[in-house]
Short mmCIF file of C-alpha atoms in Angstrom, two decimals:
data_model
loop_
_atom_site.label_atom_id
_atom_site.label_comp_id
_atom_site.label_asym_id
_atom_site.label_seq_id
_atom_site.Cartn_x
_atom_site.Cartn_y
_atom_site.Cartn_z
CA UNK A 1 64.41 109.64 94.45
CA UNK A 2 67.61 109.26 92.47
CA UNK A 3 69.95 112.00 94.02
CA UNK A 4 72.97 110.09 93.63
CA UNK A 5 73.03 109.48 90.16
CA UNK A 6 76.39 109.61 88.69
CA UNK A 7 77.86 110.18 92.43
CA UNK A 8 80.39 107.93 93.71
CA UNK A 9 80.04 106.46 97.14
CA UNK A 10 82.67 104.93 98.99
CA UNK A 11 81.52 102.76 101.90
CA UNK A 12 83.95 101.11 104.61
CA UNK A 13 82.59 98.91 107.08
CA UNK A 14 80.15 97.29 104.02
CA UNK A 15 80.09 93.53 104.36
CA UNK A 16 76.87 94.29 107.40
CA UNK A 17 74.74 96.04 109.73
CA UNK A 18 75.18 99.44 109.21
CA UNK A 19 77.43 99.59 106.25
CA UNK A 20 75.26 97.02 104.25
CA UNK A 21 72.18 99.13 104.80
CA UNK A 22 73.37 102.64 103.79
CA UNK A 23 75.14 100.58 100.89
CA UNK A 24 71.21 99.19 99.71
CA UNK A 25 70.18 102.93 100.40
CA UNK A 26 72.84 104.73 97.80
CA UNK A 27 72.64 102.00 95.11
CA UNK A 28 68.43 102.64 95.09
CA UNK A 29 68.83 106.46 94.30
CA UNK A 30 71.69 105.59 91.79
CA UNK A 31 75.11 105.55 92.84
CA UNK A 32 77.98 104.18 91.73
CA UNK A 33 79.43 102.40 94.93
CA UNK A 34 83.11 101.43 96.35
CA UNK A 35 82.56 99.04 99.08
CA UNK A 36 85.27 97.67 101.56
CA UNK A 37 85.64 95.43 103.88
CA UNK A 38 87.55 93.25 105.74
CA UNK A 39 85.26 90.37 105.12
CA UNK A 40 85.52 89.42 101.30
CA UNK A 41 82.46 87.23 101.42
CA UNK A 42 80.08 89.55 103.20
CA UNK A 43 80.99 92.70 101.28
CA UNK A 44 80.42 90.78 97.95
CA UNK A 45 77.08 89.81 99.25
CA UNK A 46 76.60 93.51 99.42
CA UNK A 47 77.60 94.44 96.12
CA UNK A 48 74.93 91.73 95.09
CA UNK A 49 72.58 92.68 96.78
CA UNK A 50 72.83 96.37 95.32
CA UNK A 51 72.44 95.23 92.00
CA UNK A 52 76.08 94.46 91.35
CA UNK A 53 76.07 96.61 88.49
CA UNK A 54 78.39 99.59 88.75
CA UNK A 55 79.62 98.43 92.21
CA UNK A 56 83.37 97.53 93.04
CA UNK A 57 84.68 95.81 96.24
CA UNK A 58 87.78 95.60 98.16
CA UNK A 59 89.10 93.84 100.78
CA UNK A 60 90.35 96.67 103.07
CA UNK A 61 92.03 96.96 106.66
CA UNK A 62 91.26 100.86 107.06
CA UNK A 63 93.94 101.14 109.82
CA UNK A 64 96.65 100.06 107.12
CA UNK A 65 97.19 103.16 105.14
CA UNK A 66 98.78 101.28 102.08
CA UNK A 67 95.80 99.79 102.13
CA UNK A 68 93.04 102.60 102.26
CA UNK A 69 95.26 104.63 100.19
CA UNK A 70 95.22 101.87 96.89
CA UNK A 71 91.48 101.41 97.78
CA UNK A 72 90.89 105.33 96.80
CA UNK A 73 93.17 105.55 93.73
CA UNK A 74 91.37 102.52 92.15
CA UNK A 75 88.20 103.98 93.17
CA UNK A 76 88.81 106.86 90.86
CA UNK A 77 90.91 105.17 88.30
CA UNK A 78 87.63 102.75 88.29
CA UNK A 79 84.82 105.63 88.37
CA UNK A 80 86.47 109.22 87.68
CA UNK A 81 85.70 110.63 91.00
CA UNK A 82 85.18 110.38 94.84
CA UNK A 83 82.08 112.13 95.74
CA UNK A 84 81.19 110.35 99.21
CA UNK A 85 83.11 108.57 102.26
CA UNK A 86 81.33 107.12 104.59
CA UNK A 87 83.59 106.46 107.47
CA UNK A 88 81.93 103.54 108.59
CA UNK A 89 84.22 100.39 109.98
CA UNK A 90 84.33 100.24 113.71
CA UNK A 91 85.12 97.37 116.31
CA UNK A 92 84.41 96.47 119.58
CA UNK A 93 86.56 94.92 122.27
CA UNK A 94 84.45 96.10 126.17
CA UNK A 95 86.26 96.18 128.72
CA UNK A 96 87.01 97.95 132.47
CA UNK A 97 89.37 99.83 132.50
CA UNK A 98 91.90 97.86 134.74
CA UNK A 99 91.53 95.28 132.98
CA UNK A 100 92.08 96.81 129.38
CA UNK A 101 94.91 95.16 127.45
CA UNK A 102 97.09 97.39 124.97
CA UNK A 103 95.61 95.25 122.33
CA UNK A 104 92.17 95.71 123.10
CA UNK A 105 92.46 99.67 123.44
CA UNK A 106 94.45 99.28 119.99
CA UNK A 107 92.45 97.26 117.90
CA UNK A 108 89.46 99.70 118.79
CA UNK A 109 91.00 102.96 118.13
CA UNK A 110 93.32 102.12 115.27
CA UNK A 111 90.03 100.37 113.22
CA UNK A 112 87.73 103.34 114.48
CA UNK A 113 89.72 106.44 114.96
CA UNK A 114 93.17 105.82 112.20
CA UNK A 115 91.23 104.35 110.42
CA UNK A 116 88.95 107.52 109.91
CA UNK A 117 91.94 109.48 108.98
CA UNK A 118 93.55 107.09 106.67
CA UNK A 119 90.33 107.40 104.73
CA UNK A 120 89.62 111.16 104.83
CA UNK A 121 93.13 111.74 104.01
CA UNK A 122 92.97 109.73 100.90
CA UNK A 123 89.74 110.81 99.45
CA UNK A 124 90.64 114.91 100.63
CA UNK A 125 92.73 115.94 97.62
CA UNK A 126 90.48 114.29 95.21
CA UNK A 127 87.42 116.13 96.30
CA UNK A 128 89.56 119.27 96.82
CA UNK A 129 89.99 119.26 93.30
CA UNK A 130 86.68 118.09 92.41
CA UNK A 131 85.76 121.02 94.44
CA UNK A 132 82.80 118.80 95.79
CA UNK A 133 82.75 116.03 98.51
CA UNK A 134 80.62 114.99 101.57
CA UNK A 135 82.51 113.09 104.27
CA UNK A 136 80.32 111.03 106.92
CA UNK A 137 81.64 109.49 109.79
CA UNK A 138 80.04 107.43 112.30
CA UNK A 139 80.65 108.17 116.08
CA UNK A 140 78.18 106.50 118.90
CA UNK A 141 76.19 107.47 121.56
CA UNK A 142 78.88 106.48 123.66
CA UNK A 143 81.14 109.45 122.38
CA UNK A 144 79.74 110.79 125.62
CA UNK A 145 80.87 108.15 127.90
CA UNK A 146 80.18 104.56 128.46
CA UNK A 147 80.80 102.15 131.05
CA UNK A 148 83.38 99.40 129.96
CA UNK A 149 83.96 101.02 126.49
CA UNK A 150 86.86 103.60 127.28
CA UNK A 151 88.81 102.79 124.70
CA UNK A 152 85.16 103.00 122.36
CA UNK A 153 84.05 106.23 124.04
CA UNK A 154 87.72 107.70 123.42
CA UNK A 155 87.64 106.59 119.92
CA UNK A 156 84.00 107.66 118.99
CA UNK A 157 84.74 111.63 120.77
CA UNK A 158 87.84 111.28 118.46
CA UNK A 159 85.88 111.27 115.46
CA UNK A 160 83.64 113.53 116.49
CA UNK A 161 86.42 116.18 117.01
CA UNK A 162 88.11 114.93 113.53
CA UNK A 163 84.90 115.72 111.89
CA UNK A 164 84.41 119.02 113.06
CA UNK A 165 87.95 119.40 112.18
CA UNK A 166 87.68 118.47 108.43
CA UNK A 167 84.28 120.64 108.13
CA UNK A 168 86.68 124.10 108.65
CA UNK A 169 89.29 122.69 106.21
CA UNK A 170 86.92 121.20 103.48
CA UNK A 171 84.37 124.23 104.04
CA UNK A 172 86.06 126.59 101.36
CA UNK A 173 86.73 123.72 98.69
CA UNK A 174 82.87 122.63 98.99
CA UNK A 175 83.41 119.75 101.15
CA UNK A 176 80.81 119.16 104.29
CA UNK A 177 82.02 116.58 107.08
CA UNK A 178 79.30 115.34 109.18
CA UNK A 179 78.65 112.88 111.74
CA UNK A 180 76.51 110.32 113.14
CA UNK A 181 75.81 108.61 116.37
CA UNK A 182 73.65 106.18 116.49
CA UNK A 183 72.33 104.83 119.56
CA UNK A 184 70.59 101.17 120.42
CA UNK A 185 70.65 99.63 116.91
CA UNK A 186 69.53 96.59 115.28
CA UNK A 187 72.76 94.83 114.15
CA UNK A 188 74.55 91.83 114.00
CA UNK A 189 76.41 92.81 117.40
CA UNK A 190 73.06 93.69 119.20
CA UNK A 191 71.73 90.42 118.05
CA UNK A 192 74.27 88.40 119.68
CA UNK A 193 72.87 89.30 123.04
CA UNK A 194 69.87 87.36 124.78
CA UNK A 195 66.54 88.83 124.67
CA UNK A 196 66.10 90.11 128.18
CA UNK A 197 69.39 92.48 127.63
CA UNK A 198 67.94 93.66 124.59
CA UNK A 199 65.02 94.14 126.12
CA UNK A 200 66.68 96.04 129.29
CA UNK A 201 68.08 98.32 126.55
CA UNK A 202 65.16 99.33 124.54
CA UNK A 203 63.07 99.98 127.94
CA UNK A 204 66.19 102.80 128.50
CA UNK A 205 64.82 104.31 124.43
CA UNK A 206 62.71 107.08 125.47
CA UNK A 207 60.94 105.76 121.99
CA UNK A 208 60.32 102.48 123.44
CA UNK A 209 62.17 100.20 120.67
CA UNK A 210 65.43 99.57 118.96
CA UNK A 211 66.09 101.56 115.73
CA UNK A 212 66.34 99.11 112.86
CA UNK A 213 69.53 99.99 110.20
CA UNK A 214 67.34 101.62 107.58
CA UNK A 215 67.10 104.65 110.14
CA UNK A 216 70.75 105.24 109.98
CA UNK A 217 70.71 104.48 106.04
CA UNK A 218 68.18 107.25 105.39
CA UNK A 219 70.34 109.50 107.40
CA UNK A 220 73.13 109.42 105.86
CA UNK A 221 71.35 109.80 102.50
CA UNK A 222 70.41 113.25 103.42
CA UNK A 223 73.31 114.33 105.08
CA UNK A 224 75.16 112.74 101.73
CA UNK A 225 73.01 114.93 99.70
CA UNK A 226 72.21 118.14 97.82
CA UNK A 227 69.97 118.46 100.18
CA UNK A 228 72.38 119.06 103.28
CA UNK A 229 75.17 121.05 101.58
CA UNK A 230 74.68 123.83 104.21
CA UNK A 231 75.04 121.57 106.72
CA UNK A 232 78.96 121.06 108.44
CA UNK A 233 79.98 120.04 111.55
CA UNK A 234 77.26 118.42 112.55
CA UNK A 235 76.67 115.26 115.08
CA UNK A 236 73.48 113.90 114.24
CA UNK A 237 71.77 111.63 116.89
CA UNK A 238 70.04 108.84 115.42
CA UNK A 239 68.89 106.98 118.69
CA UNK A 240 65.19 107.27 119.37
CA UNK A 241 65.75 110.00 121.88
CA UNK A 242 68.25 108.27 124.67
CA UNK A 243 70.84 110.59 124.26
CA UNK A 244 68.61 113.39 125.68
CA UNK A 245 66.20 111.16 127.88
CA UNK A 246 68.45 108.57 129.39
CA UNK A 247 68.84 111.81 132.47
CA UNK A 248 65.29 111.22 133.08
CA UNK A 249 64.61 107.92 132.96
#
């Protein structure tokens, strides 16, 4: 399929894991793609990966608005248009919640949660005016709550309630906002653990295994789509079933 031919796609978060998958996934139906990330190296190993061809990267903090906000106006000096943001930088710092610093809770929220609305409030007026846009943001299974993560869990319900925000005020200019949580998730960060905590993990995946990163790319290609412009507001689990059979288990 080729459904983003002549689209623009803006990824954050790009230089891995997620980001670098859904990145692969719009450059093989045809987009044209603006990748950022903090990480100049890895986000240019992206854009190589894609092709390289009609792909432009930035080196982007997302909680700096200066920042985001020059990232969008040379996307569409570059291309003509923003068609897609994928709201897809996050961090992680775990902690209890006694022992939380003010940095840690910071770092996670500003990257995750500002961060979110630096972007959507960039790309908004441009795809106001196009009349057309598809905003994706990615929340987590532990929007619901998660031991050690409150300043994760806060963040992730955060952009949950932005994104069902943005859906009533982009609904009438043909903008969808959407979300997605994915759960257990085979990424850098999941890597870095030892095998028997992975293992404890995917035995809790009413599946039985960890998703791999193309599951969340193809996801986001529909919900990016033609295909899914009658669908707004929407929180798409993407987690092999533990959001619904972790009760049970």
């Amino acid at each position: 399929m080729q459904r983003y031919t002549d689209r623009v796609v803006s990824v954050t978060g790009a230089g891995q894991g997620l980001g670098r998958a859904m990145a692969l996934r719009f450059a093989s139906e045809g987009a044209r793609l603006a990748l950022c990330d903090v990480n100049e190296a890895a986000v240019r190993e992206t854009a190589e990966a894609c092709g390289g061809g009609g792909v432009r990267t930035s080196v982007v903090n997302v909680a700096d608005a200066g920042q985001v906000d020059a990232w969008v106006a040379g996307t569409v000096d570059a291309f003509g248009r923003a068609d897609v943001l994928v709201n897809n930088a996050g961090v992680i710092r775990d902690n209890r919640l006694e022992r939380m610093t003010d940095d840690e809770w910071d770092a996670v929220v500003d990257v995750s949660l500002r961060g979110m609305f630096h972007c959507c409030r960039a790309v908004f007026p441009h795809m106001k005016e196009q009349g057309y846009g598809r905003i994706l943001s990615f929340s987590s299974m532990s929007w619901r709550g998660n031991f050690g993560q409150v300043n994760y869990a806060a963040a992730k319900a955060g952009v949950v309630g932005m994104a069902r925000t943005i859906a009533l005020e982009g609904a009438r200019h043909g903008i969808t906002s959407n979300a997605i949580a994915p759960g257990l998730i085979a990424t850098p960060m999941l890597a870095s653990m030892n095998d028997a905590a992975r293992a404890k993990l995917a035995a809790r995946v009413p599946m039985g295994h960890i998703g791999d990163p193309t599951d969340i790319a193809e996801a986001a290609a529909y919900l990016c789509s033609e295909a899914a412009r009658y669908v707004t507001g929407v929180v798409l689990d993407v987690d092999g079933g533990i959001s619904v059979g972790s009760a049970l288990r």
